[in-house]
Coordinates of C-alpha atoms and ligand atoms in Angstrom, one line a residue:
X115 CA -16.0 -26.7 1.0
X116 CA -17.1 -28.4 -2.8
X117 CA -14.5 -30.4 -4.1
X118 CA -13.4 -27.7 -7.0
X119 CA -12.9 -24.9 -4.1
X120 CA -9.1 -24.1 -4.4
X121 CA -6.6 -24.8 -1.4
X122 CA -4.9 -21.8 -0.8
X123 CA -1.3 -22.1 1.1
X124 CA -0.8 -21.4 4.5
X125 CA 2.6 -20.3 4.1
X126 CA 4.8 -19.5 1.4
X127 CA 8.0 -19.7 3.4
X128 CA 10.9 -21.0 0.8
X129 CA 9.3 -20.0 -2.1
X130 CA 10.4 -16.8 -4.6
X131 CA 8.3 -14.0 -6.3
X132 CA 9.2 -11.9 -8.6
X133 CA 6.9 -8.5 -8.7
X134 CA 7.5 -6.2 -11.6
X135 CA 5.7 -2.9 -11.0
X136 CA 7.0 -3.6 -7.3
X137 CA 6.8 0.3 -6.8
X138 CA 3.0 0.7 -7.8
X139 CA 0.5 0.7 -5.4
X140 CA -0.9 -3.0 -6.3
X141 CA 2.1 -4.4 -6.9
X142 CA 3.6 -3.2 -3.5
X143 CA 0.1 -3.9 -1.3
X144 CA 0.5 -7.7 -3.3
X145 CA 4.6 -7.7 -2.6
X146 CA 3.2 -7.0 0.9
X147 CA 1.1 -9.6 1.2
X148 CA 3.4 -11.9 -0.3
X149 CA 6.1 -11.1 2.3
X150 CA 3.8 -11.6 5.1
X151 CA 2.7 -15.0 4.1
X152 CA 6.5 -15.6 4.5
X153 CA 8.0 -15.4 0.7
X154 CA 11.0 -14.2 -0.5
X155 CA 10.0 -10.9 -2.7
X156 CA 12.2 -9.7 -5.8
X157 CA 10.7 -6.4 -6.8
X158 CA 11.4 -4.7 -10.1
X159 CA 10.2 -1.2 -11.3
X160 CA 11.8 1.7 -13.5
X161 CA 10.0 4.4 -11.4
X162 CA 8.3 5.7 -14.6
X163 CA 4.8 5.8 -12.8
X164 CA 5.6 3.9 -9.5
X165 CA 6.6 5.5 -6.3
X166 CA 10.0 5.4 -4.6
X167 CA 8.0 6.0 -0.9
X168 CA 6.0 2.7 -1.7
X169 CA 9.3 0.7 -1.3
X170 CA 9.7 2.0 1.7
X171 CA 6.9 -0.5 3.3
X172 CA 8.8 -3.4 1.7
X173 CA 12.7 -2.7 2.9
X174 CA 12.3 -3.6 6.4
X175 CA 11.7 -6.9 5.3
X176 CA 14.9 -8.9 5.2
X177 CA 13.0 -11.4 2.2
X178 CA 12.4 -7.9 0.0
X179 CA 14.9 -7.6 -2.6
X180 CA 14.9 -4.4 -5.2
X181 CA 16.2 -3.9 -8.3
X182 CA 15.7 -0.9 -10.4
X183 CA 15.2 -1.8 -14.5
X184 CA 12.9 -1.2 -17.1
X185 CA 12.1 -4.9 -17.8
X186 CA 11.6 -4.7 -21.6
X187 CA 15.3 -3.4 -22.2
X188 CA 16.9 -4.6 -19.2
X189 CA 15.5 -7.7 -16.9
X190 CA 17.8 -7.9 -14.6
X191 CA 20.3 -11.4 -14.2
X192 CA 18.5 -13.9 -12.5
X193 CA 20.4 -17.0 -14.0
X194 CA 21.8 -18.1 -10.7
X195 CA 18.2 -17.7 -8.6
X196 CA 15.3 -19.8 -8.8
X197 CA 11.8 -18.1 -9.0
X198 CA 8.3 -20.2 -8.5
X199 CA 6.1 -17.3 -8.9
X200 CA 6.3 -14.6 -11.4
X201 CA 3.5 -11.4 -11.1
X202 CA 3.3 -9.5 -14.7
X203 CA 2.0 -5.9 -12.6
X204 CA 4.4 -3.4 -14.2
X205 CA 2.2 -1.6 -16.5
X206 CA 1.4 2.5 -16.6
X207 CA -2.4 2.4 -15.8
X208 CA -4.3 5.6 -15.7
X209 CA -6.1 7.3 -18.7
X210 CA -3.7 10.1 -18.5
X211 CA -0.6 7.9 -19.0
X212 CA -2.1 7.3 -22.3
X213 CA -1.7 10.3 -23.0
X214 CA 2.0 11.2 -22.0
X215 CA 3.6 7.4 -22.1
X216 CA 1.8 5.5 -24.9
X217 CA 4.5 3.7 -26.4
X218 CA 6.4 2.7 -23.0
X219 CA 2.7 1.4 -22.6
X220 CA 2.7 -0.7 -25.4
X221 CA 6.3 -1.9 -24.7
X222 CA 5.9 -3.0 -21.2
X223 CA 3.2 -5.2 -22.0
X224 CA 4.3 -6.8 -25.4
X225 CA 8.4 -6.8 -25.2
X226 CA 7.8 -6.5 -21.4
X227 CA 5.8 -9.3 -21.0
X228 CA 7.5 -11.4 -23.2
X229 CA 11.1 -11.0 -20.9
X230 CA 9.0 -12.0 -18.1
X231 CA 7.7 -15.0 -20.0
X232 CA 10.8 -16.3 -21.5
X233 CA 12.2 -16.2 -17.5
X234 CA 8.6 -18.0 -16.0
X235 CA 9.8 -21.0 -18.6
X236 CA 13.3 -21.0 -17.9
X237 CA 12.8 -20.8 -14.6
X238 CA 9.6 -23.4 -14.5
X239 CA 7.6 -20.7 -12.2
X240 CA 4.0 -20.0 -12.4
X241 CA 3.2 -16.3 -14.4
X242 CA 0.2 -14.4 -13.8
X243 CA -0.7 -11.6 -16.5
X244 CA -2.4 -8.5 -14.7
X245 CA -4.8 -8.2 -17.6
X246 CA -7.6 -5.0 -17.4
X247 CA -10.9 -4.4 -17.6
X248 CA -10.0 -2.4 -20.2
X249 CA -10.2 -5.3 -22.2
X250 CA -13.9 -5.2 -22.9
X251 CA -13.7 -1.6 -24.3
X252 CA -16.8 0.3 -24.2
X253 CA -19.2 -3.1 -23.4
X254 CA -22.2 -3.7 -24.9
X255 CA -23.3 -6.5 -22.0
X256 CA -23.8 -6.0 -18.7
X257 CA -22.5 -6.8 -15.9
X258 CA -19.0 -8.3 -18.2
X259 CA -18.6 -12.1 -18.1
X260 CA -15.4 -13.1 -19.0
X261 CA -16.7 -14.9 -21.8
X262 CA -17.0 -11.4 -23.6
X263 CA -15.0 -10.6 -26.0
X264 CA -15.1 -7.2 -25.5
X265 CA -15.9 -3.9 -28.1
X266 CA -12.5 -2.1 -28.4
X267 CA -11.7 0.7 -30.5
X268 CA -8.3 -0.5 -32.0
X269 CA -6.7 2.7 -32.8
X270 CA -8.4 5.6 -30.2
X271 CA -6.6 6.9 -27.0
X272 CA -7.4 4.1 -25.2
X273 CA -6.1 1.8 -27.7
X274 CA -2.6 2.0 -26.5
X275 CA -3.5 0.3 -23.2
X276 CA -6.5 -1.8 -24.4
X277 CA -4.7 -3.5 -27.7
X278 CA -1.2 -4.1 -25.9
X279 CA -3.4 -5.7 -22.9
X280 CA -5.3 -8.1 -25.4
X281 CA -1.9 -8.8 -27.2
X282 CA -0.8 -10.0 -23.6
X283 CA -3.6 -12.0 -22.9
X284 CA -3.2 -13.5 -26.2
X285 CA 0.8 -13.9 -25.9
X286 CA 0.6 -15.5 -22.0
X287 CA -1.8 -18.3 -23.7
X288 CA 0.2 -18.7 -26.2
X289 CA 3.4 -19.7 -23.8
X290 CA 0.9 -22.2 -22.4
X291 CA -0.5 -23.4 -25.5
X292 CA 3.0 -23.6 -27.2
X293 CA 5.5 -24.0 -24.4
X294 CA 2.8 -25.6 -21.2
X295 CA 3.9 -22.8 -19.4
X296 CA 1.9 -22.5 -16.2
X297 CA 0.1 -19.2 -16.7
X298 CA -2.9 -17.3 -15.5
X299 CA -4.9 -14.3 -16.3
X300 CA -6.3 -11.6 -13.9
X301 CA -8.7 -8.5 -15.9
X302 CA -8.6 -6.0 -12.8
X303 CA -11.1 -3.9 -12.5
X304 CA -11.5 0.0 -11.3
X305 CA -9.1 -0.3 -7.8
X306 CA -7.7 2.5 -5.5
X307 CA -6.0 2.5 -2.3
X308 CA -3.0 3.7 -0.6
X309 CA 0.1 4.2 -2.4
X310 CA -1.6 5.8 -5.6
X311 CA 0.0 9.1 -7.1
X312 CA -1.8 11.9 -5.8
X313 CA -1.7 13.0 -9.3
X314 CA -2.8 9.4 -11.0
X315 CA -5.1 11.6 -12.9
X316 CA -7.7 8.4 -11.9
X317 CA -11.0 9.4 -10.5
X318 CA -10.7 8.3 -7.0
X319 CA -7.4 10.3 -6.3
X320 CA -8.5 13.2 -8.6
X321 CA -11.9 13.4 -6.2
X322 CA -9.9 12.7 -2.9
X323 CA -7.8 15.1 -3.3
X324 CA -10.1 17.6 -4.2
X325 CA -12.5 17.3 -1.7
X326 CA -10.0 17.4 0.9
X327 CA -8.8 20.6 -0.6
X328 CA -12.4 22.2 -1.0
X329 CA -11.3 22.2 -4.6
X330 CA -14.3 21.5 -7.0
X331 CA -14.8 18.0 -8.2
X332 CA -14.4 17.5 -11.8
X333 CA -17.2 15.5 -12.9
X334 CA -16.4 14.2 -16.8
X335 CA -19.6 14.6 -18.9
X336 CA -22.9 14.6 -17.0
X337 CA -21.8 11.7 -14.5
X338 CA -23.8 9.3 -15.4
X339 CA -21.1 6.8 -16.2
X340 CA -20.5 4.1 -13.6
X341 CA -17.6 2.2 -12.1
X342 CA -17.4 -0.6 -9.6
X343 CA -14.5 0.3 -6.6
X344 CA -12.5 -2.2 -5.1
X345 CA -10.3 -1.7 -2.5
X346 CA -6.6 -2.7 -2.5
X347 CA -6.5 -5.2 -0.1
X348 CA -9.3 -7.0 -1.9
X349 CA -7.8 -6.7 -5.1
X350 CA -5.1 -9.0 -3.7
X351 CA -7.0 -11.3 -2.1
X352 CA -9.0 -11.8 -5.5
X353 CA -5.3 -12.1 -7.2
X354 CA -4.1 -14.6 -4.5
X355 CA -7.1 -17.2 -5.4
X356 CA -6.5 -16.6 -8.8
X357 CA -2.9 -17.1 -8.8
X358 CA -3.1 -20.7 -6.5
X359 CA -6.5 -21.7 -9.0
X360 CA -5.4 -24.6 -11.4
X361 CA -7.4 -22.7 -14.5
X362 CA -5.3 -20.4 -17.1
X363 CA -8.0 -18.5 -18.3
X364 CA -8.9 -15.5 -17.5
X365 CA -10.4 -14.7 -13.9
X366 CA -12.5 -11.0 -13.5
X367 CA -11.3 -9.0 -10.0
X368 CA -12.8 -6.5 -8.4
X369 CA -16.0 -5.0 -6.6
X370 CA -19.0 -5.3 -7.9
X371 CA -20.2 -2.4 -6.1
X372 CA -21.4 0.0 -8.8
X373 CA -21.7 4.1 -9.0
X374 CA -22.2 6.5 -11.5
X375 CA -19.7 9.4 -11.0
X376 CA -21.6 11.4 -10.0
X377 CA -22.6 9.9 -7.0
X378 CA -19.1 8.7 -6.8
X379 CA -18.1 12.4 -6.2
X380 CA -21.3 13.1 -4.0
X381 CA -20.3 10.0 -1.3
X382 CA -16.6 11.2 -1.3
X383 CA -18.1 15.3 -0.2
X384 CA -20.2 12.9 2.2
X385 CA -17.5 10.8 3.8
X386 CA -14.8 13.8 4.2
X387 CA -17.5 16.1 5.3
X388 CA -16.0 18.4 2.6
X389 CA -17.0 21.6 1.0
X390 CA -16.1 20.9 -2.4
X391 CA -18.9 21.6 -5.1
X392 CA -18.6 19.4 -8.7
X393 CA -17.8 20.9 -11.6
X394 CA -19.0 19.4 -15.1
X395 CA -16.1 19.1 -17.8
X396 CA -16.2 17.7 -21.2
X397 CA -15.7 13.5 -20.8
X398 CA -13.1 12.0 -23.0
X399 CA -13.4 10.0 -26.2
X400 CA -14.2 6.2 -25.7
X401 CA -15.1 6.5 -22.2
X402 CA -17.0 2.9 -21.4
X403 CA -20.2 4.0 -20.2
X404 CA -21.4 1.1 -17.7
X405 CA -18.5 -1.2 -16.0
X406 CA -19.2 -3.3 -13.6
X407 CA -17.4 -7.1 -13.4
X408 CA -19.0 -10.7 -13.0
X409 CA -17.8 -12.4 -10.3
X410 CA -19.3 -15.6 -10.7
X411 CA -16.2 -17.4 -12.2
X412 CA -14.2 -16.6 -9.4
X413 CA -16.3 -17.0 -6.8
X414 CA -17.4 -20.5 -8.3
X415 CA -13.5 -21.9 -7.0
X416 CA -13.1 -19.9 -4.2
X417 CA -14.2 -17.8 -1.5
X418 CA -13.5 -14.2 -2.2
X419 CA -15.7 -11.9 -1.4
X420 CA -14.8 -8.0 -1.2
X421 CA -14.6 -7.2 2.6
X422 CA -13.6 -2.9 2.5
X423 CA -16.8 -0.7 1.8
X424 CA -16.6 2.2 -0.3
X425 CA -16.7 4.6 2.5
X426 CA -14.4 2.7 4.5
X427 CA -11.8 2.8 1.7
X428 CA -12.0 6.2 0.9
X429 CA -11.5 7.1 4.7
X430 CA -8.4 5.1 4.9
X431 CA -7.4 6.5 1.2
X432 CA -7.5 9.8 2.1
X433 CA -5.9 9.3 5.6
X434 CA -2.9 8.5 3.1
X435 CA -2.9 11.6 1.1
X436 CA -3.2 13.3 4.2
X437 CA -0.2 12.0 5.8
X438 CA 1.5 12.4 2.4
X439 CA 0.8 16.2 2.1
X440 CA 2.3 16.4 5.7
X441 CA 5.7 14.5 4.4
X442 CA 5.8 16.8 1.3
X443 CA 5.4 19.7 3.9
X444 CA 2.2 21.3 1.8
X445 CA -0.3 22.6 4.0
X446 CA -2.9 23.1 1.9
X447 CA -5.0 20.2 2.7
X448 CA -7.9 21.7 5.0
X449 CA -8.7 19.1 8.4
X450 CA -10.6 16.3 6.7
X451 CA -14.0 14.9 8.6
X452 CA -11.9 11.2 9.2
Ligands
UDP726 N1 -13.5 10.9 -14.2 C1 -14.1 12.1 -13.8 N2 -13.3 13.0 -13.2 C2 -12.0 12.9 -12.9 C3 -11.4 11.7 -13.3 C4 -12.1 10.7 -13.9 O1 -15.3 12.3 -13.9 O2 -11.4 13.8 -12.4 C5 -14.3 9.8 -14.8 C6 -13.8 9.3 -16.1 O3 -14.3 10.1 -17.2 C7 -14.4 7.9 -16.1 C8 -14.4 7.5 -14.6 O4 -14.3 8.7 -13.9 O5 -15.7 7.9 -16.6 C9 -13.2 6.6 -14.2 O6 -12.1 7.2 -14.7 P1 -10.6 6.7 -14.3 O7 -9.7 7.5 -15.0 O8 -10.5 6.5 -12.9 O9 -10.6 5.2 -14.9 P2 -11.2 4.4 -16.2 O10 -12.1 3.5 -15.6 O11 -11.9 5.4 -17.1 O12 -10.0 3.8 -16.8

């Protein structure tokens, strides 16, 4: 190992994390994670896009601790508890919350992240902000270094999401600047897995769900856009080096795999053996055209390297819908090829 490779701890046994967003599906696959490694977990969600059935993963461990609360009106009293780790996970993420939720959007990550701020330096914990992609817009360079500062439209529908994540960024360096608060920055990039909505209105549920249906795909625009897809469990194994780094600036995580949609929709008809045909609709204003992240930063301290292929994650992605239809009791979902 070079000398400026991080350690990462073996166990976390004694120590406290608090998760807000506990009930999405990163922040439960990370509270996961977290519990496993031996840590007491303090969740926190309002439900307003997270799932009460993802908390049901978490309650059989004794460390897992819940409490419902919207945490830019009501964080909940933590004055007698001590917390080392704090995980700033609890925004609304999918194109068509910007639609519905824009201004609990814009809360949740200004007076939102500000609650959870004002307890990491009370408390002396370490805070990691779950910046986005997002943050470099529609980018003009590619693949994005995190050295970009990004081509954002300040006031379109993506603004809502984009501007409050950049105010973020900007407000978690300001603790550290101002207050030395211990702080990093994660931008996540395109990520799927078990635990998403059916419904998430993102493209890798939206295709899942249709192929397994032998609904048509709905292909925005021509398809030529690309994304790169990481996996859950890679996501938070590129969030775990970044949270035990010693560097507050911001870290890229994801996949670098990259598709354009189109062929997105083509390997997900492939890998569920589905009938499904696509369907071309009109593509949404400020759509970035090419994402695909740099790893280089975060692979220059640590290890991490994405282990689940894109076939191999949609298989186990839609084995959850699957099992979720059959706990809703539809039966509309045909046999997939799994
Ligand atoms: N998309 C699509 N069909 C869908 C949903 C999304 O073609 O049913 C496209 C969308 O226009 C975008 C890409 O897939 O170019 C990724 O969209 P998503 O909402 O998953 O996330 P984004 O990266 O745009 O935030």
């Amino acid at each position: 190992m070079e000398n400026n490779m991080i350690q990462l701890p073996e166990s976390l046994d004694g120590k406290t994390i608090l998760v807000a967003g506990a009930a999405g599906f990163i922040p439960h696959t990370l509270s996961e994670f977290y519990l496993k490694l031996g840590a007491s977990v303090i969740g926190v969600d309002n439900f307003i896009t997270g799932s009460r059935s993802n908390l049901d993963k978490l309650y059989p461990y004794k460390k897992f601790e819940f409490f419902e609360a919207n945490i830019y009106e009501d964080l909940p009293d933590f004055k007698n508890r001590s917390i080392d780790y704090i995980f700033s996970l609890a925004s609304p993420a999918s194109p068509i919350d910007f639609e519905k939720i824009p201004l609990e959007i814009m809360r949740v990550n200004s007076e939102g992240t500000l609650n959870l701020l004002n307890l990491a330096r009370e408390k002396g914990a370490r805070f990691l902000e779950a910046s986005t992609s997002e943050v470099y817009g529609d980018p003009e360079i590619h693949p994005q270094t995190e050295d970009y500062f990004g081509h954002v439209n300040p006031i379109g529908p993506r603004s809502c999401y984009d501007e409050a994540k950049r105010y973020a960024e900007a407000l978690t360096m300001s603790y550290h600047r101002k207050y030395g608060v211990d702080t990093r920055i994660i931008r996540i990039f395109n990520t799927y897995g078990p635990g998403m909505r059916p419904n998430d209105g993102r493209v890798i549920p939206n295709f899942i769900n249709q192929a397994l249906t032998g609904q048509d795909i709905t292909v925005y625009g021509d398809g030529s856009q690309t994304r790169s897809f990481c996996y859950v469990t890679d996501l938070v194994n590129a969030i775990h080096n970044v949270m035990f780094s010693d560097d507050p600036t911001p870290f890229n995580v994801g996949n670098p795999d990259e598709y354009t949609i189109k062929e997105c929709a083509e390997e997900i008809i492939t890998f569920l053996g589905s009938t499904s045909r696509i369907k071309y609709l009109p593509i949404g204003e400020d759509d970035p055209k090419r994402r695909r992240p740099s790893l280089g930063k975060l692979q220059s301290i640590s290890n991490y390297k994405p282990q689940v292929s894109f076939r191999e994650g949609i298989q186990k992605t839609a084995a959850y819908f699957r099992d979720l239809a059959q706990i809703q009791g539809r039966n509309d979902f045909k046999q997939p090829n799994l």
